[in-house]
mmCIF file of C-alpha atoms in Angstrom:
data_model
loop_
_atom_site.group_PDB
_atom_site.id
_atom_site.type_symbol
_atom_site.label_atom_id
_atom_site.label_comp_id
_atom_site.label_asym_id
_atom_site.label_seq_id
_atom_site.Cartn_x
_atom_site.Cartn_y
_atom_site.Cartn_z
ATOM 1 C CA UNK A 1418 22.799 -23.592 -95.460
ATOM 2 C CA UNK A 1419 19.661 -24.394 -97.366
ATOM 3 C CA UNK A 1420 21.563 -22.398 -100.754
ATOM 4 C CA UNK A 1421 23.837 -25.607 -100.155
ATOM 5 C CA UNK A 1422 21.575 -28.284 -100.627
ATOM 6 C CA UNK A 1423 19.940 -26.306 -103.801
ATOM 7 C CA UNK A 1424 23.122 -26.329 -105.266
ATOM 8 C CA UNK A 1425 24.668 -29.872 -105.079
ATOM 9 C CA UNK A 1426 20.856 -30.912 -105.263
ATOM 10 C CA UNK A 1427 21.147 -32.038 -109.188
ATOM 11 C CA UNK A 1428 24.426 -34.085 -108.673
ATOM 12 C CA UNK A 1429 23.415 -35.513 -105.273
ATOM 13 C CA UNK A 1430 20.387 -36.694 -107.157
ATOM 14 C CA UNK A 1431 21.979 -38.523 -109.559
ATOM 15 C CA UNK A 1432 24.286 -40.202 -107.783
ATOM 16 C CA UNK A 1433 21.942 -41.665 -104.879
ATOM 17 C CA UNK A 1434 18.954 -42.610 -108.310
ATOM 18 C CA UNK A 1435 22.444 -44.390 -110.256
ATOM 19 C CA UNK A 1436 24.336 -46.004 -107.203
ATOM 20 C CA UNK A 1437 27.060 -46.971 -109.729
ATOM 21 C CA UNK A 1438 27.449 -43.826 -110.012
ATOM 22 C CA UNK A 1439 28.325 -43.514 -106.211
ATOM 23 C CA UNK A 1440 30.597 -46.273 -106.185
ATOM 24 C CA UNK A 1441 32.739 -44.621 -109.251
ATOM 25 C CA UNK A 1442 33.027 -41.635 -107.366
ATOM 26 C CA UNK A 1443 33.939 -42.649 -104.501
ATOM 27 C CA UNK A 1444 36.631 -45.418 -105.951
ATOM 28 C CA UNK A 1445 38.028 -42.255 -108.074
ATOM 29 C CA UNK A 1446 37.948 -39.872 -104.540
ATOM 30 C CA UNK A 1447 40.369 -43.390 -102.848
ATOM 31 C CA UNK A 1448 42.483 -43.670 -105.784
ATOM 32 C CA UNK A 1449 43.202 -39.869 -106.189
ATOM 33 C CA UNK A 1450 43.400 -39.540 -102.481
ATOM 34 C CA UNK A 1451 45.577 -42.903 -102.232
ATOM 35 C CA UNK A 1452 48.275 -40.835 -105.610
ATOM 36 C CA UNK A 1453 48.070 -37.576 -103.503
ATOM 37 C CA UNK A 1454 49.187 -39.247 -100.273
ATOM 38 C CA UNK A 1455 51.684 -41.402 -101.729
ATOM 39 C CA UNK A 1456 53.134 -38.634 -103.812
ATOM 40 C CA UNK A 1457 53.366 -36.606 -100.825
ATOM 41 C CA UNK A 1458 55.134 -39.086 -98.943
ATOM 42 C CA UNK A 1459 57.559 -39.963 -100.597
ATOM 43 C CA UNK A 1460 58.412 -36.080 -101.558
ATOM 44 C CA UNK A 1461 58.573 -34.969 -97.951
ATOM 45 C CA UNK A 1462 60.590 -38.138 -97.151
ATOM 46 C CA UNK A 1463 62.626 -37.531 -99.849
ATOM 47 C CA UNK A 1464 63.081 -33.572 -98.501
ATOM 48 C CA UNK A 1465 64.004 -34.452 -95.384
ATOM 49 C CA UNK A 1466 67.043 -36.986 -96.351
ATOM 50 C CA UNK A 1467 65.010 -40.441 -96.753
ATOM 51 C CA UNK A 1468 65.236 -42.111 -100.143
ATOM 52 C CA UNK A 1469 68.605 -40.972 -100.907
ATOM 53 C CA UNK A 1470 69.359 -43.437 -103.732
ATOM 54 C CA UNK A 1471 66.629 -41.851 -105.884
ATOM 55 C CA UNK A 1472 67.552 -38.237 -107.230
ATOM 56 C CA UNK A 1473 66.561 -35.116 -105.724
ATOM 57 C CA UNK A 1474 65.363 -32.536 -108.373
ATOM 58 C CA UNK A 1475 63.999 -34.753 -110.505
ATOM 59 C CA UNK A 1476 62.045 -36.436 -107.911
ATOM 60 C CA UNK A 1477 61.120 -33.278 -106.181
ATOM 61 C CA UNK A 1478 59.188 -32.262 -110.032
ATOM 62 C CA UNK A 1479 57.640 -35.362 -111.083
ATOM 63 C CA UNK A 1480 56.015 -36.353 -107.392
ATOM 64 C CA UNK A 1481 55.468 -32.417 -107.185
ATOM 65 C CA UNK A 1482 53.215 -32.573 -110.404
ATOM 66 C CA UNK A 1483 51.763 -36.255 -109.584
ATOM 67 C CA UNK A 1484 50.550 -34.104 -105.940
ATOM 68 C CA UNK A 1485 48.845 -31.431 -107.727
ATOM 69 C CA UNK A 1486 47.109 -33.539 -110.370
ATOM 70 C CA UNK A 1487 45.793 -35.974 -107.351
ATOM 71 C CA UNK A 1488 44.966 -33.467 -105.035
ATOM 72 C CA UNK A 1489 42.684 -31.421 -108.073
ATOM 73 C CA UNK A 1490 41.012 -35.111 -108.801
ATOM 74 C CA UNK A 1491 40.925 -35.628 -104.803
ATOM 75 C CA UNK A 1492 38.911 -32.115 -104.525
ATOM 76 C CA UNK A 1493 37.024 -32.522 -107.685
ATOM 77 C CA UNK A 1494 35.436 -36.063 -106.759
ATOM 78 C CA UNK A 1495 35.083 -35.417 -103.055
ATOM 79 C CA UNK A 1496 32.413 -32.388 -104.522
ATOM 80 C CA UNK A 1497 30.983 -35.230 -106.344
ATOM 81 C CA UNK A 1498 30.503 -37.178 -102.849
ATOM 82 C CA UNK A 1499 29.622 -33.968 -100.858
ATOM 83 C CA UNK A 1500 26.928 -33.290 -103.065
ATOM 84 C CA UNK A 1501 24.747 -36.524 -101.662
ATOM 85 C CA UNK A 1502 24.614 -35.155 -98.251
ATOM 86 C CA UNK A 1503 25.915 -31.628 -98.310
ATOM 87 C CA UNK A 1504 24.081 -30.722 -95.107
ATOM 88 C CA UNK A 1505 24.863 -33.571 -93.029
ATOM 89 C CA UNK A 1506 28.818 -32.839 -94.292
ATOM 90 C CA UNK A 1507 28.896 -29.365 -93.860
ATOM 91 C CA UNK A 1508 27.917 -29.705 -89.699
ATOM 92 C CA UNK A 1509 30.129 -32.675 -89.527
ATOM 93 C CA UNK A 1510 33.181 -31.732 -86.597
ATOM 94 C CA UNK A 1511 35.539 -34.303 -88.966
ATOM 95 C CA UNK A 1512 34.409 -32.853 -92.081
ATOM 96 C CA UNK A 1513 35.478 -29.280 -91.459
ATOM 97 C CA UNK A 1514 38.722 -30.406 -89.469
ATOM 98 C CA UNK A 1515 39.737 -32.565 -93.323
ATOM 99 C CA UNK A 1516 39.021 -29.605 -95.233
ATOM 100 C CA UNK A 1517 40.884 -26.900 -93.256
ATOM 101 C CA UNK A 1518 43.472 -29.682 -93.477
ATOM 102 C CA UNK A 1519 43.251 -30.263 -97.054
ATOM 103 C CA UNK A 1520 43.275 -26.305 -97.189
ATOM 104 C CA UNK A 1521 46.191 -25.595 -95.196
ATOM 105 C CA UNK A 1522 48.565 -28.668 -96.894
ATOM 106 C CA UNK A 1523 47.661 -26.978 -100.000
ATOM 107 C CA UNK A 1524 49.111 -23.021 -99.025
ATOM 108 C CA UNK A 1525 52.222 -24.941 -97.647
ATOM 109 C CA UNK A 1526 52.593 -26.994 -101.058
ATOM 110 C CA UNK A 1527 51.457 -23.480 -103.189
ATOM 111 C CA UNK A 1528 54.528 -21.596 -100.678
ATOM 112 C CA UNK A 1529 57.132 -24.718 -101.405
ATOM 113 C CA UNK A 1530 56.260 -24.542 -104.993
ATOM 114 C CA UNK A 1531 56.916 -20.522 -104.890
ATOM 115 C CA UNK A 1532 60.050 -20.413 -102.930
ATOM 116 C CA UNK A 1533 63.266 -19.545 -103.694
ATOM 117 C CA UNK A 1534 64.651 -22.456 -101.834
ATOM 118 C CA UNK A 1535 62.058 -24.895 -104.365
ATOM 119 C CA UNK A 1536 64.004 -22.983 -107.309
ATOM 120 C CA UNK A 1537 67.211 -23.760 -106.049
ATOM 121 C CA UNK A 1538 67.103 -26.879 -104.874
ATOM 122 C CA UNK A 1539 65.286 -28.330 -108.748
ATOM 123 C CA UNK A 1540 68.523 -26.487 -110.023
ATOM 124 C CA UNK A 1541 70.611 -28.399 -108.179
ATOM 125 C CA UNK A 1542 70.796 -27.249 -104.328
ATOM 126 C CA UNK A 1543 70.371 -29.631 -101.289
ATOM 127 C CA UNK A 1544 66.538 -28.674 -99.304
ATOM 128 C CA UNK A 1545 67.392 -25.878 -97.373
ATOM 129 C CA UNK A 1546 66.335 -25.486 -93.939
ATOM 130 C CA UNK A 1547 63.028 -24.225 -94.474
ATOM 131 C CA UNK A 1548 61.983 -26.741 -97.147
ATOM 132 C CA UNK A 1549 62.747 -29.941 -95.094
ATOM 133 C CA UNK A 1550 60.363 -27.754 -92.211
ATOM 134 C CA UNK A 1551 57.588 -27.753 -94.903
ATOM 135 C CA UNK A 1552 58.469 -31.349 -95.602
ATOM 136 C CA UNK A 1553 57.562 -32.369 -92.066
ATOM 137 C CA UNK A 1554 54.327 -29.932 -92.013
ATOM 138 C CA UNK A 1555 53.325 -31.330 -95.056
ATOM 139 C CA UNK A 1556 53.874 -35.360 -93.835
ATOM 140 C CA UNK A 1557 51.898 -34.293 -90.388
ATOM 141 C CA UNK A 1558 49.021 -32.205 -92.482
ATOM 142 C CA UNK A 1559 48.257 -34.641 -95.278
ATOM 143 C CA UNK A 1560 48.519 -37.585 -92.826
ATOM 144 C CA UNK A 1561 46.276 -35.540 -90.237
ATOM 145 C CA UNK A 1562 43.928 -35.028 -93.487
ATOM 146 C CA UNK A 1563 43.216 -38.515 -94.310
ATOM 147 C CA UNK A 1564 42.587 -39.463 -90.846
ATOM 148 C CA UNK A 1565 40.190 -36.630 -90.672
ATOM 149 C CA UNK A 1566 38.616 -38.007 -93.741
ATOM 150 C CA UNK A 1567 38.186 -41.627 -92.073
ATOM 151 C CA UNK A 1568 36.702 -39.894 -88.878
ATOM 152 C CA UNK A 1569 34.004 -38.014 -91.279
ATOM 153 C CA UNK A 1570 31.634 -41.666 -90.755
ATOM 154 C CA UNK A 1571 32.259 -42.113 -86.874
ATOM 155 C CA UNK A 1572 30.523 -39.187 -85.875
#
């Protein structure tokens, strides 16, 4: 684990010497992780028959592509926060429950994205069966995720 420290050692650095630093990051981490669960939300909700004034395909692409840009800002400034105490992280129980969490809501979201129920429901279809399954597996991972997240300074 040592290879760890050595390589998040330069960015670690800076942000414990500039704490302003720190608190950017970490803002940017709650906001991205704040778009990425709302986005999500109200998608799956939206999949499985919730929200039915707004409309489905167009909904389904724009929170779609709001999820994916806030989950690649989520990832890229929790690095930035991982990198002050990448030891401490990586044998944290929390830690490594969020991040198989954050892994496996991102294969189901990759899976919706490449299905042929995702194609036919943005031309026009209602969610089949097996989307409005991924809906709920998505509201139950993403929720599990950021309470995994919250847990990480408990333990």
């Amino acid at each position: 684990m040592e290879w760890l420290a050595i390589l998040t050692a330069p960015v670690g650095q800076a942000l414990i010497r500039w704490p302003t630093l720190y608190i950017f990051a970490n803002a940017s981490h709650i906001l991205s992780l704040a778009m990425l669960i709302g986005a999500s939300v109200l998608l799956d909700l939206r999949l499985l028959g919730g929200l039915a004034r707004l409309p489905l395909a167009e909904t389904a692409v724009t929170l779609s592509r709001v999820a994916a840009l806030a989950l690649g800002a989520t990832i890229l400034t929790g690095a930035l926060l991982f990198s002050v105490r990448p030891l401490e992280y990586a044998d944290n129980t929390a830690f490594l429950i969020k991040i198989g969490l954050v892994f496996l809501g991102t294969m189901n979201a990759l899976a919706v994205r490449a299905s042929r129920p995702w194609a036919a429901l943005i031309a026009g279809a209602s969610p089949a069966p097996a989307l409005r399954l991924a809906a709920a597996a998505s509201l139950a991972i993403w929720l599990a995720a950021m309470l995994a997240g919250r847990w990480i300074g408990f333990l």
